[in-house]
Coordinates of C-alpha atoms and ligand atoms in Angstrom, one line a residue:
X30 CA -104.2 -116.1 -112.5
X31 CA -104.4 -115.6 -116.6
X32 CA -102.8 -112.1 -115.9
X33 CA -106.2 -110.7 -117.5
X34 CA -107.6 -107.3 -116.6
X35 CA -110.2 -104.9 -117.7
X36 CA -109.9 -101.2 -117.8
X37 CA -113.6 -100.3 -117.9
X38 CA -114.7 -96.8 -118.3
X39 CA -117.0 -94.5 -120.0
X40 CA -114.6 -92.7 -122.7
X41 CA -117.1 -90.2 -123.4
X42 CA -114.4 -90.0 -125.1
X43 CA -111.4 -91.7 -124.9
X44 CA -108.4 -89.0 -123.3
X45 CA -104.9 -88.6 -123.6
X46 CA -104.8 -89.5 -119.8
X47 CA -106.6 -92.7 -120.5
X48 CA -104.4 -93.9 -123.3
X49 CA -101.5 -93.3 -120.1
X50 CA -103.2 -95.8 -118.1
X51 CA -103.7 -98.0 -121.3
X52 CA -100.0 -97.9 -121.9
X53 CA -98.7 -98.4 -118.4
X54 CA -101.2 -101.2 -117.6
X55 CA -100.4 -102.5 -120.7
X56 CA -96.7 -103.2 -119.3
X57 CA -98.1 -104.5 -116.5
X58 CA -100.6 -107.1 -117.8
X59 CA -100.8 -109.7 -120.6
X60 CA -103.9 -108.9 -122.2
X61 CA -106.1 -105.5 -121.1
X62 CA -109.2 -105.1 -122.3
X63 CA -110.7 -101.7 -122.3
X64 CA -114.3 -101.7 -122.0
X65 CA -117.2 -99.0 -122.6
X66 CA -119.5 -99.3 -120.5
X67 CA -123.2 -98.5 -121.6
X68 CA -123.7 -96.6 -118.5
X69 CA -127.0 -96.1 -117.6
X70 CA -126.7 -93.6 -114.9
X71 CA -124.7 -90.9 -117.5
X72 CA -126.2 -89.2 -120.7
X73 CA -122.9 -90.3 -123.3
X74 CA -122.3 -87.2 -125.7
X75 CA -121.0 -90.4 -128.0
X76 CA -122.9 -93.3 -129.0
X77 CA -121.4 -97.0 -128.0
X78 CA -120.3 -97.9 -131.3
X79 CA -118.3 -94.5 -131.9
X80 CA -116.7 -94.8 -128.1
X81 CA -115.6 -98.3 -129.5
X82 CA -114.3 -96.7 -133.1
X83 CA -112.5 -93.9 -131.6
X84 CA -110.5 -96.8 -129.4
X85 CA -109.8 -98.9 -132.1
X86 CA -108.3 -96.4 -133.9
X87 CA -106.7 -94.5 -130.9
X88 CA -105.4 -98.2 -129.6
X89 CA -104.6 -99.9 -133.3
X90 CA -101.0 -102.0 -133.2
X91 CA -101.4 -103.0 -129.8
X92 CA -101.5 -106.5 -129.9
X93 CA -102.6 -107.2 -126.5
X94 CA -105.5 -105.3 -126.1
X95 CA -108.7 -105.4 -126.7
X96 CA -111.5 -103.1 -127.0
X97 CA -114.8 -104.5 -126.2
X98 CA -118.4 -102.9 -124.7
X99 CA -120.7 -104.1 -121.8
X100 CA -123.9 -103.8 -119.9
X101 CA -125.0 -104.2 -117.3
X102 CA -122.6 -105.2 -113.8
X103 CA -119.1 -104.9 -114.4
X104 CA -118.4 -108.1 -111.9
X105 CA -121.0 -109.8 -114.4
X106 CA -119.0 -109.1 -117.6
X107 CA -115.5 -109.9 -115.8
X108 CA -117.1 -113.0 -114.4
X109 CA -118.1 -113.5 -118.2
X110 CA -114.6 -112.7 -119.6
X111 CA -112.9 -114.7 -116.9
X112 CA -111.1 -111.5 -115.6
X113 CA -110.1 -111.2 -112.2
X114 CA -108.4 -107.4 -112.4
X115 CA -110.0 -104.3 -112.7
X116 CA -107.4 -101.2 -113.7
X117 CA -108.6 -98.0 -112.5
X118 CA -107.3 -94.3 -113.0
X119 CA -106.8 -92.2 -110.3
X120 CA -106.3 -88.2 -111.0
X121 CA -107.0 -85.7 -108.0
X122 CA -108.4 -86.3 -104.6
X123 CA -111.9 -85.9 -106.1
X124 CA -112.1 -88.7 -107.6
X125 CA -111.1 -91.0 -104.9
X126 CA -114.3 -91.4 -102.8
X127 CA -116.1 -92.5 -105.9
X128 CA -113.6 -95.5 -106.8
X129 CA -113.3 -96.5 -103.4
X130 CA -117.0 -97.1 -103.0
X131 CA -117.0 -98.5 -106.6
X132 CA -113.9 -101.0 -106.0
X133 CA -115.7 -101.7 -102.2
X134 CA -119.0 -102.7 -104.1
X135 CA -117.8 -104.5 -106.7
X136 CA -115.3 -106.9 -103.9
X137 CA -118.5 -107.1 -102.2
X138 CA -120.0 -108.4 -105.5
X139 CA -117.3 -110.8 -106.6
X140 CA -114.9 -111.1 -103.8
X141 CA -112.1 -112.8 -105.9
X142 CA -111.7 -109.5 -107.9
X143 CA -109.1 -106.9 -107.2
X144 CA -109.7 -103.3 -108.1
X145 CA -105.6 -102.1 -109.1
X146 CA -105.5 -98.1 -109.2
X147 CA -103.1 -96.3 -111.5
X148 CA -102.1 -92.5 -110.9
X149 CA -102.5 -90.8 -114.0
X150 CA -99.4 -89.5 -115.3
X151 CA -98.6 -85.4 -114.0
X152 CA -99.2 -83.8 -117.6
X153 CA -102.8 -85.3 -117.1
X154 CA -103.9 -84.9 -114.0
X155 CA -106.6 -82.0 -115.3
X156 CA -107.5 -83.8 -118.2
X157 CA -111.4 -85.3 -118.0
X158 CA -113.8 -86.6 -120.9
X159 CA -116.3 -83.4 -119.6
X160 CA -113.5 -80.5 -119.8
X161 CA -112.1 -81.7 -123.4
X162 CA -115.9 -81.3 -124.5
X163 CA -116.4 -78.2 -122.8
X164 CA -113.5 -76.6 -124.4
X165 CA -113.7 -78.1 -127.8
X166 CA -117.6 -77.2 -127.6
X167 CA -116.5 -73.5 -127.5
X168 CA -113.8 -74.1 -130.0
X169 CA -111.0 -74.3 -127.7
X170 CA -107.6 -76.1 -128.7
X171 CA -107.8 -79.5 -127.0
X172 CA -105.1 -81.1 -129.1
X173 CA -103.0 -82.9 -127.4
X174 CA -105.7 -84.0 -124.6
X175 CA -106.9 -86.4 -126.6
X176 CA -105.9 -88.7 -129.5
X177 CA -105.9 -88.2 -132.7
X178 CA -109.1 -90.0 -133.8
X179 CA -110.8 -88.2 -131.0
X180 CA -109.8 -84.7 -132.4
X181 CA -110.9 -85.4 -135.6
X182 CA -114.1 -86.9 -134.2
X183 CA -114.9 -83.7 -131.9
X184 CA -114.1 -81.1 -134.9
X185 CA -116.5 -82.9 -137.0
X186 CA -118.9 -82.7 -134.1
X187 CA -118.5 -78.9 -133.6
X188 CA -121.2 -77.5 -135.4
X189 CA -123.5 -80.1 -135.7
X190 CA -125.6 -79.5 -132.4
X191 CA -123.6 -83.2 -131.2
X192 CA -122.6 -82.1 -128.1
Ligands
PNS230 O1 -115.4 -93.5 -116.9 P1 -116.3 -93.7 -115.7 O2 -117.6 -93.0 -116.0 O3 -115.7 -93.1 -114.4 O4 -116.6 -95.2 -115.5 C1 -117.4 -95.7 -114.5 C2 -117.7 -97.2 -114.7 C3 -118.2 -97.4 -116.1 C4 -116.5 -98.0 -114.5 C5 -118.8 -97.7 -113.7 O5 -119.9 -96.8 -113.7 C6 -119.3 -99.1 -113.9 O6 -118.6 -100.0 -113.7 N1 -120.5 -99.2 -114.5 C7 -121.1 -100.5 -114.8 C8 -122.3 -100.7 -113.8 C9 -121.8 -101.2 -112.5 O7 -121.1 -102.3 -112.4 N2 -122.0 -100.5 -111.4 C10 -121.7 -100.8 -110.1 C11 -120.4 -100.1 -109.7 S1 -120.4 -99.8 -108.0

């Protein structure tokens, strides 16, 4: 075991309750790598390149991560990175059928990887990528839901038909 996982994800954008799971799993594991995936099942408010930016800058000084994009399967691009760990979130109930069919397929895929869930911290439990757009949309507070390069992002945004 190299101790390497990936925390793959959408970050449409990038949440307070995902930089939790960044920090925890960053305790946990040697080197993380947070990935954005180009997912071609959702419509991304954000373009690749500015999910990436707004990690860099929500993630800069931590030395052992890395942020990084894919396509395609995730298995292929841990199989690529030589990853054997996937780091999931976990918030309500609702979201549990989903990763359990998603860390199912992927063993199925490459049996030698392990799906690790994390529960996302109390104070985030409500927090999602969809809501913090919705509410900064409609000029709602949403500090504090998300990082600081991701609130400067989304006021910029407002406006400007982005969303
Ligand atoms: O932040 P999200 O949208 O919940 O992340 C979902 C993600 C990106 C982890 C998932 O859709 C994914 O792994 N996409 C890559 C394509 C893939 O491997 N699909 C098969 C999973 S069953």
């Amino acid at each position: 075991m190299n101790g390497l996982a990936i925390y793959p994800g959408s970050f449409d954008p990038f949440t307070s309750g995902h930089l939790d799971i960044v920090q925890r799993a960053a305790q946990l594991f040697p080197r993380l790598i947070v990935a954005v995936a180009v997912n071609v099942r959702k419509m991304p408010t954000f373009t690749v390149e500015e999910r990436v930016q707004m990690l860099q800058e929500s993630l800069e000084g931590m030395e052992q991560v890395e942020v990084d994009s894919f396509s395609g399967l995730l298995v292929d691009y841990a199989r690529q990175r030589g990853a054997r760990i996937i780091v999931r979130g976990l918030r309500a109930l609702s979201d549990f059928e989903n990763e359990f069919q998603m860390a199912h397929m992927n063993r199925r895929l490459h049996p030698d990887l392990e799906t690790v869930f994390m529960m996302t911290s109390q104070e985030h439990f409500y927090v999602s990528s969809q809501t913090v757009k919705e509410v900064a949309f409609f000029d709602g507070n949403v500090s504090g839901l998300v990082p600081e390069p991701v609130l400067r992002r989304l006021r910029n945004q407002r406006g400007t038909g982005g969303f």
